[in-house]
PDB file of C-alpha atoms in Angstrom:
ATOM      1  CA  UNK A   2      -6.963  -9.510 -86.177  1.00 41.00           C
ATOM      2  CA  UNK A   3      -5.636 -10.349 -89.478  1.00 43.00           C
ATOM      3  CA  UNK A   4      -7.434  -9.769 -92.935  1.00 46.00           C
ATOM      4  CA  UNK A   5      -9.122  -6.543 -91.956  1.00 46.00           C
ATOM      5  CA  UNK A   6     -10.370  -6.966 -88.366  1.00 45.00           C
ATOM      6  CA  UNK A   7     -14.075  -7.599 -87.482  1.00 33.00           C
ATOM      7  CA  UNK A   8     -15.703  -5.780 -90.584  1.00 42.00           C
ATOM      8  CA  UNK A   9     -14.254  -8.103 -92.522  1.00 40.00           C
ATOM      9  CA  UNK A  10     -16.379 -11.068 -90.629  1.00 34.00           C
ATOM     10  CA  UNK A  11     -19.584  -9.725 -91.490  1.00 33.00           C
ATOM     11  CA  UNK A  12     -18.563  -7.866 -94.960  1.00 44.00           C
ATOM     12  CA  UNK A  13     -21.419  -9.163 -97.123  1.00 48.00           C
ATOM     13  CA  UNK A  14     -23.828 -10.435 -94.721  1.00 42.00           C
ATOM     14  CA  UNK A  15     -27.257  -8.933 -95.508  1.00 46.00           C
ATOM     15  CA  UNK A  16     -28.814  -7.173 -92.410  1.00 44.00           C
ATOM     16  CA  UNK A  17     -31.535  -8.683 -90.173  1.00 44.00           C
ATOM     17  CA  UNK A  18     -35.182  -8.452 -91.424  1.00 42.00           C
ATOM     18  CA  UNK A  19     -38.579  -7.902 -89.112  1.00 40.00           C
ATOM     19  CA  UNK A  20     -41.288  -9.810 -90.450  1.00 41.00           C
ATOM     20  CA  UNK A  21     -44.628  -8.162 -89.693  1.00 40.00           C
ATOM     21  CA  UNK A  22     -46.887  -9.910 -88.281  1.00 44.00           C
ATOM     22  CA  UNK A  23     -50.332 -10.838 -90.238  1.00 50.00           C
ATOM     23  CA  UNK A  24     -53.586  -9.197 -89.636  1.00 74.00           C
ATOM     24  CA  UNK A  25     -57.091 -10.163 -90.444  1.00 89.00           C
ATOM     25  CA  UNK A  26     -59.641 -11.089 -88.434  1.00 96.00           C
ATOM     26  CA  UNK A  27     -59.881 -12.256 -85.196  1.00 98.00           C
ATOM     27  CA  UNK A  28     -62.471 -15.347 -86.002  1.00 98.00           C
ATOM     28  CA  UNK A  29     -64.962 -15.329 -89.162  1.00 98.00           C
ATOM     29  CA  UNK A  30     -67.502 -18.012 -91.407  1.00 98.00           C
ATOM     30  CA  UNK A  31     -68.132 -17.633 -94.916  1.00 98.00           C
ATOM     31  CA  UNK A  32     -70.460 -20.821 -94.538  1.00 98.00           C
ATOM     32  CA  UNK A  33     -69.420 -22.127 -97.544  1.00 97.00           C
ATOM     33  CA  UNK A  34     -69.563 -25.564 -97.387  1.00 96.00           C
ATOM     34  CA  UNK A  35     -71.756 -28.452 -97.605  1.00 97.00           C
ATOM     35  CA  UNK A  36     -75.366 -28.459 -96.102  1.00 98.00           C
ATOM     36  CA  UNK A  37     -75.433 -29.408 -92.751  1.00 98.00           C
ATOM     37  CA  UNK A  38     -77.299 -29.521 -89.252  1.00 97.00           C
ATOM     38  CA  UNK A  39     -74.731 -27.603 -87.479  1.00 97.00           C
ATOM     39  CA  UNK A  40     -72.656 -25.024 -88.410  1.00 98.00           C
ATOM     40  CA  UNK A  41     -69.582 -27.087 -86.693  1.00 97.00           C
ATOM     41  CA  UNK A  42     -66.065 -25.267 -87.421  1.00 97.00           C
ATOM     42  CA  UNK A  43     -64.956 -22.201 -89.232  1.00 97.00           C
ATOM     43  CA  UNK A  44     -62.292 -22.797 -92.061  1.00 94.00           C
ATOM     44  CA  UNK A  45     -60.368 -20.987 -89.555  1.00 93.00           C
ATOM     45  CA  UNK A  46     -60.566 -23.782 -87.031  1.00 96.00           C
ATOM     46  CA  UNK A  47     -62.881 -22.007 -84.970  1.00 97.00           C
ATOM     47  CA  UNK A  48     -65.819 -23.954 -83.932  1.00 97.00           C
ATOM     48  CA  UNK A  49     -69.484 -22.712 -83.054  1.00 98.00           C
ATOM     49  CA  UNK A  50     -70.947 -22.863 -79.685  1.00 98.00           C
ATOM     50  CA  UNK A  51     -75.015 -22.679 -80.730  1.00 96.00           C
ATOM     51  CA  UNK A  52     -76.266 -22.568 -77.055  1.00 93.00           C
ATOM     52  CA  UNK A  53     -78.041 -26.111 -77.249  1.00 86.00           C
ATOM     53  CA  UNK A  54     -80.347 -25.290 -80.530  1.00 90.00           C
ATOM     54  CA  UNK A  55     -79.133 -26.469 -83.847  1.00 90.00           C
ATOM     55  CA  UNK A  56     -78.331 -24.227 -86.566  1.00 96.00           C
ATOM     56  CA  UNK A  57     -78.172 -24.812 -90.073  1.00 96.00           C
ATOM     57  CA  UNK A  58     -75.778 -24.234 -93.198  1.00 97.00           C
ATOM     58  CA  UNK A  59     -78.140 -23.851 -96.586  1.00 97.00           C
ATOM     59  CA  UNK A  60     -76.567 -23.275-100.007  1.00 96.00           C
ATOM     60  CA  UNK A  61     -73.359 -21.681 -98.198  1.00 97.00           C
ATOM     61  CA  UNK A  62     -75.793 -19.912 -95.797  1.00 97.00           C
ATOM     62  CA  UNK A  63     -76.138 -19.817 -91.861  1.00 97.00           C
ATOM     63  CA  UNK A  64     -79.766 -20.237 -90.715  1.00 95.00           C
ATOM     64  CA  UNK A  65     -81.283 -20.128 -87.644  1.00 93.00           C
ATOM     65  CA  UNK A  66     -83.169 -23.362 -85.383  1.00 90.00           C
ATOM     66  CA  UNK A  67     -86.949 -23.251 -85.708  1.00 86.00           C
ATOM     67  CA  UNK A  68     -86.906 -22.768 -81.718  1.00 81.00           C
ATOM     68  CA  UNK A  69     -89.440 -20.028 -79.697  1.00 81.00           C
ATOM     69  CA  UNK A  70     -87.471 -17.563 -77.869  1.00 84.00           C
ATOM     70  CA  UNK A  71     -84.327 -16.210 -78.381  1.00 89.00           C
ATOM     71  CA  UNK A  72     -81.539 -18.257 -79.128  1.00 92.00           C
ATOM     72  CA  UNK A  73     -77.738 -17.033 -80.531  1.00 96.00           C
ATOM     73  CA  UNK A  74     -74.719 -18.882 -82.142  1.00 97.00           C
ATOM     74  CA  UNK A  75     -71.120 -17.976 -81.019  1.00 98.00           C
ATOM     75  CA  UNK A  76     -67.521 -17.681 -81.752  1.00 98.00           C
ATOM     76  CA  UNK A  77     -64.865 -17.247 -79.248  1.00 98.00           C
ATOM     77  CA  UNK A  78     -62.800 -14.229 -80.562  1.00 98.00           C
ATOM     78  CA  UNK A  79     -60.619 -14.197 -77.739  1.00 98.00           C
ATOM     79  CA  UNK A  80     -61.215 -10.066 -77.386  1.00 98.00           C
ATOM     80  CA  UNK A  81     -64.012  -8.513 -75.749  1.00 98.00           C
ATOM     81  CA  UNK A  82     -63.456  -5.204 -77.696  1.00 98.00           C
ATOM     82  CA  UNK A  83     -64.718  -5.798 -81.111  1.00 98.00           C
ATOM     83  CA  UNK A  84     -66.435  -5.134 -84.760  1.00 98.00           C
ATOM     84  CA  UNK A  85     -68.755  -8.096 -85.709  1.00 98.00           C
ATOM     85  CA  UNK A  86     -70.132  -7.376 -89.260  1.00 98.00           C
ATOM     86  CA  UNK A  87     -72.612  -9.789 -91.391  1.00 98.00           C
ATOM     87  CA  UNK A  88     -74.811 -10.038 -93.854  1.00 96.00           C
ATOM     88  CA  UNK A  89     -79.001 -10.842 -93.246  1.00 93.00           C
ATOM     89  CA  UNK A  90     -81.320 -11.736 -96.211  1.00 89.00           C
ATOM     90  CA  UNK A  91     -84.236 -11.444 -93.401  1.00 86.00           C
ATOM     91  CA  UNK A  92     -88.203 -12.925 -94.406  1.00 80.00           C
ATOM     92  CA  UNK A  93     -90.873 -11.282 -93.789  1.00 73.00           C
ATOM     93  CA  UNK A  94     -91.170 -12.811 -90.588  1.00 75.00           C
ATOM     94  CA  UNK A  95     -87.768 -11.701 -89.166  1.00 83.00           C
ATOM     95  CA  UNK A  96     -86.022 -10.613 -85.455  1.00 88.00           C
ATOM     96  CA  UNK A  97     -82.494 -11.819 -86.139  1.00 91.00           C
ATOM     97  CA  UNK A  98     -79.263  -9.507 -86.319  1.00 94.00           C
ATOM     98  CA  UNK A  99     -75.784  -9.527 -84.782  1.00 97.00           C
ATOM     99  CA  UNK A 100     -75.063 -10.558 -80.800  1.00 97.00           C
ATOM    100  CA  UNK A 101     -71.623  -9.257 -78.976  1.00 98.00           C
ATOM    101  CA  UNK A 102     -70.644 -10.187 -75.612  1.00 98.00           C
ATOM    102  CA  UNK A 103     -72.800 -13.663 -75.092  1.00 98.00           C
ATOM    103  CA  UNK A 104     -72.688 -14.567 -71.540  1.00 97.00           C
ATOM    104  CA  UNK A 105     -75.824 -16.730 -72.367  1.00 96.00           C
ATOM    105  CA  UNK A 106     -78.789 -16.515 -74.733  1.00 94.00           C
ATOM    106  CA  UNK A 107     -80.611 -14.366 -71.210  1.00 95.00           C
ATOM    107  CA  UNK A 108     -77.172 -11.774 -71.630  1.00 97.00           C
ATOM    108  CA  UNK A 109     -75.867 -10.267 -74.408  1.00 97.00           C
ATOM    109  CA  UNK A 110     -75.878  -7.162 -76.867  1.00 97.00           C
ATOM    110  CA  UNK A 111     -78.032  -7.202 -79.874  1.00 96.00           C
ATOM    111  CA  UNK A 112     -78.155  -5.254 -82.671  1.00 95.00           C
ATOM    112  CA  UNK A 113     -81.702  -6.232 -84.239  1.00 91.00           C
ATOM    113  CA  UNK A 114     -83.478  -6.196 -87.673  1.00 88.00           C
ATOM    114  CA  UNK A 115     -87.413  -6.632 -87.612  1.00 85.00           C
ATOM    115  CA  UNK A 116     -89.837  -5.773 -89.545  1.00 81.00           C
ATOM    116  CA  UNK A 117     -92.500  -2.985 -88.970  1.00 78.00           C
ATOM    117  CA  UNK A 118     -96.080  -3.101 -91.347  1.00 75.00           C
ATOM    118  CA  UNK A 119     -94.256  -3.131 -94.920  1.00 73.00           C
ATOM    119  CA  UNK A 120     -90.770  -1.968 -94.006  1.00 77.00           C
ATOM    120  CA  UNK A 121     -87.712  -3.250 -92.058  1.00 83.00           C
ATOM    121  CA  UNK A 122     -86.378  -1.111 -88.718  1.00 85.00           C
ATOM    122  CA  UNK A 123     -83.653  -1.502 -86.628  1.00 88.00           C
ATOM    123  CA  UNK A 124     -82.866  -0.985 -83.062  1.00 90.00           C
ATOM    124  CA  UNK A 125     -79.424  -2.324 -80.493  1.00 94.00           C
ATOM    125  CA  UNK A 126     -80.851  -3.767 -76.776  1.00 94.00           C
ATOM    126  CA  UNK A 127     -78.480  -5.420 -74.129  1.00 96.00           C
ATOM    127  CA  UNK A 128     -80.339  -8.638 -73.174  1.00 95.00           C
ATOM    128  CA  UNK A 129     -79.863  -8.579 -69.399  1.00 96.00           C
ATOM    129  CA  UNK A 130     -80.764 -11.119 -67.231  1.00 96.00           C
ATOM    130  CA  UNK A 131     -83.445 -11.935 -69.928  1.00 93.00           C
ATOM    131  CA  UNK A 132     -85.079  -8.704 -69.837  1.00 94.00           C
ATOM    132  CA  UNK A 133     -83.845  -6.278 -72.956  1.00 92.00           C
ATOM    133  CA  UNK A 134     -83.231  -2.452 -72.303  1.00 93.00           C
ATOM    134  CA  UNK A 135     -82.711  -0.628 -75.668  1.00 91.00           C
ATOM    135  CA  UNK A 136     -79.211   1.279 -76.341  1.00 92.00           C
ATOM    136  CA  UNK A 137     -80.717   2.958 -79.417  1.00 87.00           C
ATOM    137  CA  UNK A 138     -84.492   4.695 -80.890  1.00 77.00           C
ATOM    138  CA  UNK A 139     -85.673   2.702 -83.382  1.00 74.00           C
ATOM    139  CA  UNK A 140     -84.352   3.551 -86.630  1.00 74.00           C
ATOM    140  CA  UNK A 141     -85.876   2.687 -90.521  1.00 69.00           C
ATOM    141  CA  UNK A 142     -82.653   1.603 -92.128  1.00 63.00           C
ATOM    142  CA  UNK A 143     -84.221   1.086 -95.407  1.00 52.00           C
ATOM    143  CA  UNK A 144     -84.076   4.076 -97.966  1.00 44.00           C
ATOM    144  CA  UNK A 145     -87.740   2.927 -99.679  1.00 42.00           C
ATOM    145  CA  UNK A 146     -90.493   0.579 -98.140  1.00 39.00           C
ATOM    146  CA  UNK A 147     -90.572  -2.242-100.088  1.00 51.00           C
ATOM    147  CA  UNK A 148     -91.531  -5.873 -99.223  1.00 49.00           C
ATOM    148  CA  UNK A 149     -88.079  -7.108-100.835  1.00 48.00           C
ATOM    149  CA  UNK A 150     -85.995  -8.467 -98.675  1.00 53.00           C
ATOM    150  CA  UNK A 151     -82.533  -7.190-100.061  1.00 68.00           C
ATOM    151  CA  UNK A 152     -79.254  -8.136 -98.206  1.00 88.00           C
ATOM    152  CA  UNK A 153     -78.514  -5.458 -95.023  1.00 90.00           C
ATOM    153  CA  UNK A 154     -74.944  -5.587 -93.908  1.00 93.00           C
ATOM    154  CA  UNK A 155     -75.004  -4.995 -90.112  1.00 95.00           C
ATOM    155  CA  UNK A 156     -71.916  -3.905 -88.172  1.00 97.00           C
ATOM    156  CA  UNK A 157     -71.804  -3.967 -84.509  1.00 97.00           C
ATOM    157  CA  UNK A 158     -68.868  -2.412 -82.252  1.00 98.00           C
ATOM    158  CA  UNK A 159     -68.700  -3.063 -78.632  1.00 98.00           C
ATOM    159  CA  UNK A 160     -65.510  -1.427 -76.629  1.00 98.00           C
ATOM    160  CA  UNK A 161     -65.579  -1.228 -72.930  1.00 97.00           C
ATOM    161  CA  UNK A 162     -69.208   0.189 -72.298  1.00 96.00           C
ATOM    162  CA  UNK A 163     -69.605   2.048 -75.217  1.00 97.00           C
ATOM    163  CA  UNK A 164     -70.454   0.858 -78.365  1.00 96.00           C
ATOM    164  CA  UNK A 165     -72.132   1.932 -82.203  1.00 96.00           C
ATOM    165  CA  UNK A 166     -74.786  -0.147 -84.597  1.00 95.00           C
ATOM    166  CA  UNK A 167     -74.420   0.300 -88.015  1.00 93.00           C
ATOM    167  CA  UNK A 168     -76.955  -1.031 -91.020  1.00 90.00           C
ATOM    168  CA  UNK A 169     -75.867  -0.659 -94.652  1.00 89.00           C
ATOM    169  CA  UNK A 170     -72.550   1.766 -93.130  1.00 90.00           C
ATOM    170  CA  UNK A 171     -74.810   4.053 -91.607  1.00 86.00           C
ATOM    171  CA  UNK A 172     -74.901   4.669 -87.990  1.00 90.00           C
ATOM    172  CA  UNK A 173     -77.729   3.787 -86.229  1.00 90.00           C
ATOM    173  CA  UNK A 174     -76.679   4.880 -83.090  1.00 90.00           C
ATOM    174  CA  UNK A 175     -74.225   4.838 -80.179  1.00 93.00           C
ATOM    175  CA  UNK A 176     -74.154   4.322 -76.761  1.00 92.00           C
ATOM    176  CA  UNK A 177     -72.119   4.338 -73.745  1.00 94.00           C
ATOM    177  CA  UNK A 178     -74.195   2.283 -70.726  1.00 91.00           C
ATOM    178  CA  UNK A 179     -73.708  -0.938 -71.224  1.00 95.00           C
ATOM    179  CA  UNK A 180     -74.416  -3.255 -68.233  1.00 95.00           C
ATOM    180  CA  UNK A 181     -71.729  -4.221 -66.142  1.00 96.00           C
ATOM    181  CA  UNK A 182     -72.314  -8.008 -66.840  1.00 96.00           C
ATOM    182  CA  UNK A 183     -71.656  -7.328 -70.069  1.00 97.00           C
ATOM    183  CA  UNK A 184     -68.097  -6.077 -70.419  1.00 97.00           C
ATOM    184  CA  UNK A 185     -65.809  -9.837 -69.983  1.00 97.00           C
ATOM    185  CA  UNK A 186     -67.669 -12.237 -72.991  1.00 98.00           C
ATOM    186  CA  UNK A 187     -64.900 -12.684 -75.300  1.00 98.00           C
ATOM    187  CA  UNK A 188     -67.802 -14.971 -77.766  1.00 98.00           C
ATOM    188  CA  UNK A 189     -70.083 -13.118 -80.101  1.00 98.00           C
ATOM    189  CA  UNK A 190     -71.805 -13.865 -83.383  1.00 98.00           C
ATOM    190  CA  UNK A 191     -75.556 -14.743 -84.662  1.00 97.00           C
ATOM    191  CA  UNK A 192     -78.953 -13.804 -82.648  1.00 95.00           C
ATOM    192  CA  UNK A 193     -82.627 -14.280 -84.101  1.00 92.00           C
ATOM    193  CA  UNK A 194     -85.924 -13.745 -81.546  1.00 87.00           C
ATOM    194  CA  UNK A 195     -88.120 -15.194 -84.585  1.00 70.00           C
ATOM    195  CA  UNK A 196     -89.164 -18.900 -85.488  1.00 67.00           C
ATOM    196  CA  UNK A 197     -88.539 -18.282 -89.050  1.00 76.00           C
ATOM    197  CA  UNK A 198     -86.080 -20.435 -90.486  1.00 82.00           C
ATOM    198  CA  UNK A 199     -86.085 -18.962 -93.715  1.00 86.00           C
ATOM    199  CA  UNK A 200     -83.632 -15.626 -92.500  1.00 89.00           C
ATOM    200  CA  UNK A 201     -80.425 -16.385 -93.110  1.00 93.00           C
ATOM    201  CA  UNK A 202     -76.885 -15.286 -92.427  1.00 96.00           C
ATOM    202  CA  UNK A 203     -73.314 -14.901 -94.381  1.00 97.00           C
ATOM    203  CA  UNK A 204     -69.667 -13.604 -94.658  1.00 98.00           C
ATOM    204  CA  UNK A 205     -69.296 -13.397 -90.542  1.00 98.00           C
ATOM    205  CA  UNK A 206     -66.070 -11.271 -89.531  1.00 98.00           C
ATOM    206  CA  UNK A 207     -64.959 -10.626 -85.924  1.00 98.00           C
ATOM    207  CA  UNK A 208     -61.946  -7.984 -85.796  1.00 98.00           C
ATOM    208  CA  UNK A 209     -60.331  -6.115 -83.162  1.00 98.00           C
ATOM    209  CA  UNK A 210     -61.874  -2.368 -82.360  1.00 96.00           C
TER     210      UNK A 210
END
């Protein structure tokens, strides 16, 4: 070929790039948006299955049905091995904390905040079948007793049977039974046991483990 041969074709053409793909989470809420009686869709586009109660958003905060019993509010991550983190300002009055692996409101893994004469404890169960089992002792995650109810930042990972509960970054335990039921819910998010309307819930994240 004339002109140089091939080289010459592609002299000065830049070589191919690989774009990485994005990362971030795999579904999250902020809740910041107007007051409402639902918590309806994620700015993501995800949208909230709350198990036939109805949830609230309050001054860019997720709160919880004034229902008896337990009662949780979803989102479908699409991943059954995950790390749901939020933050709970919990009352005085409080059993609320993270769920993972929702079959139902009878079947799922909860990582619970309640309170305990004038502190705040912590312990994980797996809700099966409506009965709960706990995965870990009961833990004070609370460096002073005080009645204030400061933010706690609860982390919950759930991979395969196994799993770790964390309040504040510290472990509160880990665990490696979980029921066999348990292991295929893709849709995880808020739990509360109490009435109280007044605990509430922000800044949601659902990631891959």
């Amino acid at each position: 070929m004339r002109g140089g041969g091939f080289g010459a074709l592609y002299r000065g053409v830049a070589p191919a790039t690989t774009v990485a793909a994005a990362s971030g989470p795999l579904a999250a809420d902020t809740f910041t948006r107007a007051n409402a009686a639902a918590l309806g869709t994620s700015p993501a586009g995800h949208v909230w299955d709350e198990h036939g109660t109805a949830w609230t958003i309050v001054s860019n905060k997720a709160h919880p049905p004034n229902v008896v019993g337990y009662t949780v509010a979803t989102l479908d991550a699409g991943a059954t091995a995950v790390t749901v983190t939020v933050t709970v300002t919990p009352d005085a009055d409080c059993d609320l904390g993270l769920a993972a692996r929702v079959v139902d409101t009878s079947n799922f893994v909860f990582l619970d905040i309640s309170r305990s004469g004038d502190h705040y404890v912590s312990r994980t169960f797996q809700r099966v079948a409506g009965s709960f089992a706990g995965l870990t002792t009961l833990v004070d995650p609370v460096t002073s007793i005080s009645d204030v109810a400061a933010p706690f930042t609860l982390t919950l990972t759930v991979n395969g049977q196994a799993g770790e509960s964390l309040v504040n970054d510290v472990s509160m335990g880990t665990w490696s039974s979980l029921d066999s039921g348990l292991l295929a819910a893709t849709t995880h998010g808020l739990a509360v046991g109490a009435t109280n309307v007044n605990n509430a819930f922000d800044d949601l994240t659902i990631e891959a483990a």
